[in-house]
mmCIF file of C-alpha atoms in Angstrom:
data_model
loop_
_atom_site.group_PDB
_atom_site.id
_atom_site.type_symbol
_atom_site.label_atom_id
_atom_site.label_comp_id
_atom_site.label_asym_id
_atom_site.label_seq_id
_atom_site.Cartn_x
_atom_site.Cartn_y
_atom_site.Cartn_z
ATOM 1 C CA GLN P 1 1.376 16.491 -0.410
ATOM 2 C CA VAL P 2 1.838 15.485 -4.016
ATOM 3 C CA GLN P 3 -0.423 16.737 -6.772
ATOM 4 C CA LEU P 4 -0.773 14.599 -9.882
ATOM 5 C CA VAL P 5 -2.249 15.630 -13.218
ATOM 6 C CA GLU P 6 -2.731 13.118 -16.023
ATOM 7 C CA SER P 7 -2.965 13.952 -19.699
ATOM 8 C CA GLY P 8 -2.794 12.245 -23.061
ATOM 9 C CA GLY P 9 -6.009 10.279 -23.045
ATOM 10 C CA GLY P 10 -8.387 10.232 -25.967
ATOM 11 C CA LEU P 11 -10.092 8.150 -28.600
ATOM 12 C CA VAL P 12 -8.043 5.611 -30.536
ATOM 13 C CA GLN P 13 -8.868 2.698 -32.802
ATOM 14 C CA ALA P 14 -8.107 -0.851 -31.763
ATOM 15 C CA GLY P 15 -4.461 -1.624 -32.424
ATOM 16 C CA GLY P 16 -3.481 2.000 -32.012
ATOM 17 C CA SER P 17 -1.227 3.715 -29.506
ATOM 18 C CA LEU P 18 -1.442 6.434 -26.901
ATOM 19 C CA ARG P 19 1.058 7.943 -24.529
ATOM 20 C CA LEU P 20 -0.197 9.083 -21.158
ATOM 21 C CA SER P 21 1.681 11.572 -19.023
ATOM 22 C CA CYS P 22 1.388 12.343 -15.337
ATOM 23 C CA ALA P 23 2.922 15.560 -14.060
ATOM 24 C CA ALA P 24 3.704 15.740 -10.367
ATOM 25 C CA SER P 25 4.181 18.734 -8.112
ATOM 26 C CA GLY P 26 4.728 19.177 -4.432
ATOM 27 C CA ARG P 27 7.215 16.966 -2.696
ATOM 28 C CA THR P 28 10.409 15.627 -4.243
ATOM 29 C CA PHE P 29 9.239 13.499 -7.144
ATOM 30 C CA SER P 30 12.289 11.260 -7.123
ATOM 31 C CA HIS P 31 11.373 10.026 -3.636
ATOM 32 C CA TYR P 32 8.163 8.462 -4.884
ATOM 33 C CA ALA P 33 7.293 5.188 -6.536
ATOM 34 C CA MET P 34 4.703 5.721 -9.252
ATOM 35 C CA GLY P 35 1.943 3.590 -10.663
ATOM 36 C CA TRP P 36 -0.733 3.540 -13.326
ATOM 37 C CA PHE P 37 -4.162 2.066 -12.724
ATOM 38 C CA ARG P 38 -7.363 1.960 -14.754
ATOM 39 C CA GLN P 39 -11.036 1.705 -14.003
ATOM 40 C CA ALA P 40 -13.726 0.729 -16.481
ATOM 41 C CA PRO P 41 -17.402 1.502 -15.820
ATOM 42 C CA GLY P 42 -18.849 -0.853 -13.246
ATOM 43 C CA LYS P 43 -15.492 -2.426 -12.487
ATOM 44 C CA GLU P 44 -12.930 -2.076 -9.759
ATOM 45 C CA ARG P 45 -9.794 -0.054 -10.240
ATOM 46 C CA GLU P 46 -7.031 -2.341 -11.451
ATOM 47 C CA PHE P 47 -3.264 -2.193 -11.534
ATOM 48 C CA VAL P 48 -1.546 -1.560 -14.856
ATOM 49 C CA ALA P 49 2.115 -0.742 -14.209
ATOM 50 C CA SER P 50 4.502 0.570 -11.590
ATOM 51 C CA VAL P 51 7.976 2.075 -11.574
ATOM 52 C CA SER P 52 10.420 2.553 -8.711
ATOM 53 C CA TRP P 53 11.628 5.975 -7.678
ATOM 54 C CA GLY P 54 14.815 5.769 -9.731
ATOM 55 C CA GLY P 55 13.152 4.088 -12.680
ATOM 56 C CA GLY P 56 15.295 0.980 -12.406
ATOM 57 C CA SER P 57 12.494 -1.399 -11.475
ATOM 58 C CA THR P 58 9.215 -1.805 -13.294
ATOM 59 C CA TYR P 59 6.310 -4.194 -12.980
ATOM 60 C CA TYR P 60 3.331 -4.813 -15.233
ATOM 61 C CA ALA P 61 -0.002 -6.503 -15.091
ATOM 62 C CA ASP P 62 0.075 -9.679 -17.172
ATOM 63 C CA SER P 63 -2.578 -8.282 -19.483
ATOM 64 C CA VAL P 64 -0.340 -5.417 -20.662
ATOM 65 C CA LYS P 65 3.115 -6.988 -20.666
ATOM 66 C CA GLY P 66 4.877 -6.505 -23.959
ATOM 67 C CA ARG P 67 2.469 -3.757 -25.060
ATOM 68 C CA PHE P 68 2.693 -1.050 -22.371
ATOM 69 C CA THR P 69 5.816 0.659 -21.086
ATOM 70 C CA ILE P 70 6.057 2.773 -17.948
ATOM 71 C CA SER P 71 8.885 5.263 -17.610
ATOM 72 C CA ARG P 72 9.725 8.382 -15.673
ATOM 73 C CA ASP P 73 11.774 11.536 -16.052
ATOM 74 C CA ASN P 74 12.670 12.798 -12.612
ATOM 75 C CA ALA P 75 14.112 16.006 -14.050
ATOM 76 C CA LYS P 76 10.661 16.797 -15.444
ATOM 77 C CA ASN P 77 8.664 15.370 -12.520
ATOM 78 C CA THR P 78 6.733 13.255 -14.986
ATOM 79 C CA VAL P 79 5.810 9.609 -15.394
ATOM 80 C CA TYR P 80 4.656 8.162 -18.700
ATOM 81 C CA LEU P 81 2.676 5.196 -19.907
ATOM 82 C CA GLN P 82 3.220 4.230 -23.524
ATOM 83 C CA MET P 83 0.352 2.025 -24.651
ATOM 84 C CA ASN P 84 0.583 0.076 -27.888
ATOM 85 C CA SER P 85 -1.751 -2.407 -29.575
ATOM 86 C CA LEU P 86 -4.693 -1.135 -27.578
ATOM 87 C CA LYS P 87 -7.823 -3.248 -27.274
ATOM 88 C CA PRO P 88 -11.453 -2.139 -26.907
ATOM 89 C CA GLU P 89 -11.680 -3.805 -23.507
ATOM 90 C CA GLU P 90 -8.981 -1.434 -22.290
ATOM 91 C CA THR P 91 -11.367 1.468 -22.482
ATOM 92 C CA ALA P 92 -11.240 3.034 -19.021
ATOM 93 C CA VAL P 93 -10.245 6.022 -16.975
ATOM 94 C CA TYR P 94 -6.525 5.797 -16.377
ATOM 95 C CA TYR P 95 -5.108 7.113 -13.113
ATOM 96 C CA CYS P 96 -1.580 7.730 -11.955
ATOM 97 C CA ALA P 97 -0.653 7.306 -8.335
ATOM 98 C CA ALA P 98 2.292 7.999 -6.050
ATOM 99 C CA ARG P 99 3.659 6.751 -2.794
ATOM 100 C CA SER P 100 6.878 7.395 -0.942
ATOM 101 C CA GLY P 101 9.482 4.684 -0.738
ATOM 102 C CA GLY P 102 11.559 2.457 -2.954
ATOM 103 C CA GLY P 103 10.479 -0.491 -5.019
ATOM 104 C CA TYR P 104 7.245 -0.841 -6.936
ATOM 105 C CA TYR P 105 3.714 -1.410 -5.706
ATOM 106 C CA ILE P 106 0.724 -3.068 -7.318
ATOM 107 C CA THR P 107 -2.275 -2.529 -5.051
ATOM 108 C CA VAL P 108 -4.600 0.447 -4.845
ATOM 109 C CA ALA P 109 -4.162 0.577 -1.085
ATOM 110 C CA SER P 110 -0.395 0.967 -1.444
ATOM 111 C CA TYR P 111 -0.673 4.453 -2.906
ATOM 112 C CA ASP P 112 -1.229 7.691 -1.040
ATOM 113 C CA TYR P 113 -1.812 10.176 -3.856
ATOM 114 C CA TRP P 114 -3.956 9.976 -6.967
ATOM 115 C CA GLY P 115 -4.601 12.084 -10.024
ATOM 116 C CA GLN P 116 -8.032 12.897 -11.378
ATOM 117 C CA GLY P 117 -7.726 10.432 -14.251
ATOM 118 C CA THR P 118 -7.750 10.655 -18.023
ATOM 119 C CA GLN P 119 -10.236 8.873 -20.264
ATOM 120 C CA VAL P 120 -8.964 6.364 -22.798
ATOM 121 C CA THR P 121 -11.492 5.041 -25.299
ATOM 122 C CA VAL P 122 -10.536 2.293 -27.728
ATOM 123 C CA SER P 123 -12.970 1.782 -30.593
ATOM 124 C CA SER P 124 -13.363 -1.520 -32.396
#
């Protein structure tokens, strides 16, 4: 089992920045690929970014490329999502997720473990 706890959400004005963190406990963190997803009210959960277990490979949704950066610190069992130039339509609950194995993964079904989510609200 892997337990995931997100933090860092909040209220920010359009164009602003936030940094989300996801702390993992349980199994060996470095054996897991990690991802960030988001879900707005009334919408399906959507992929945002993913990072491989060593951090060497990353993948982003087209909508966030160039503005968001996913990274991880295996010594701290933590994955981060730096979000810049935020837009009001990116208001959502942001979730981190984990799955064992190498590479990166972009579908909800690919992940075995999920955090409880952190709310990000972007005001216009």
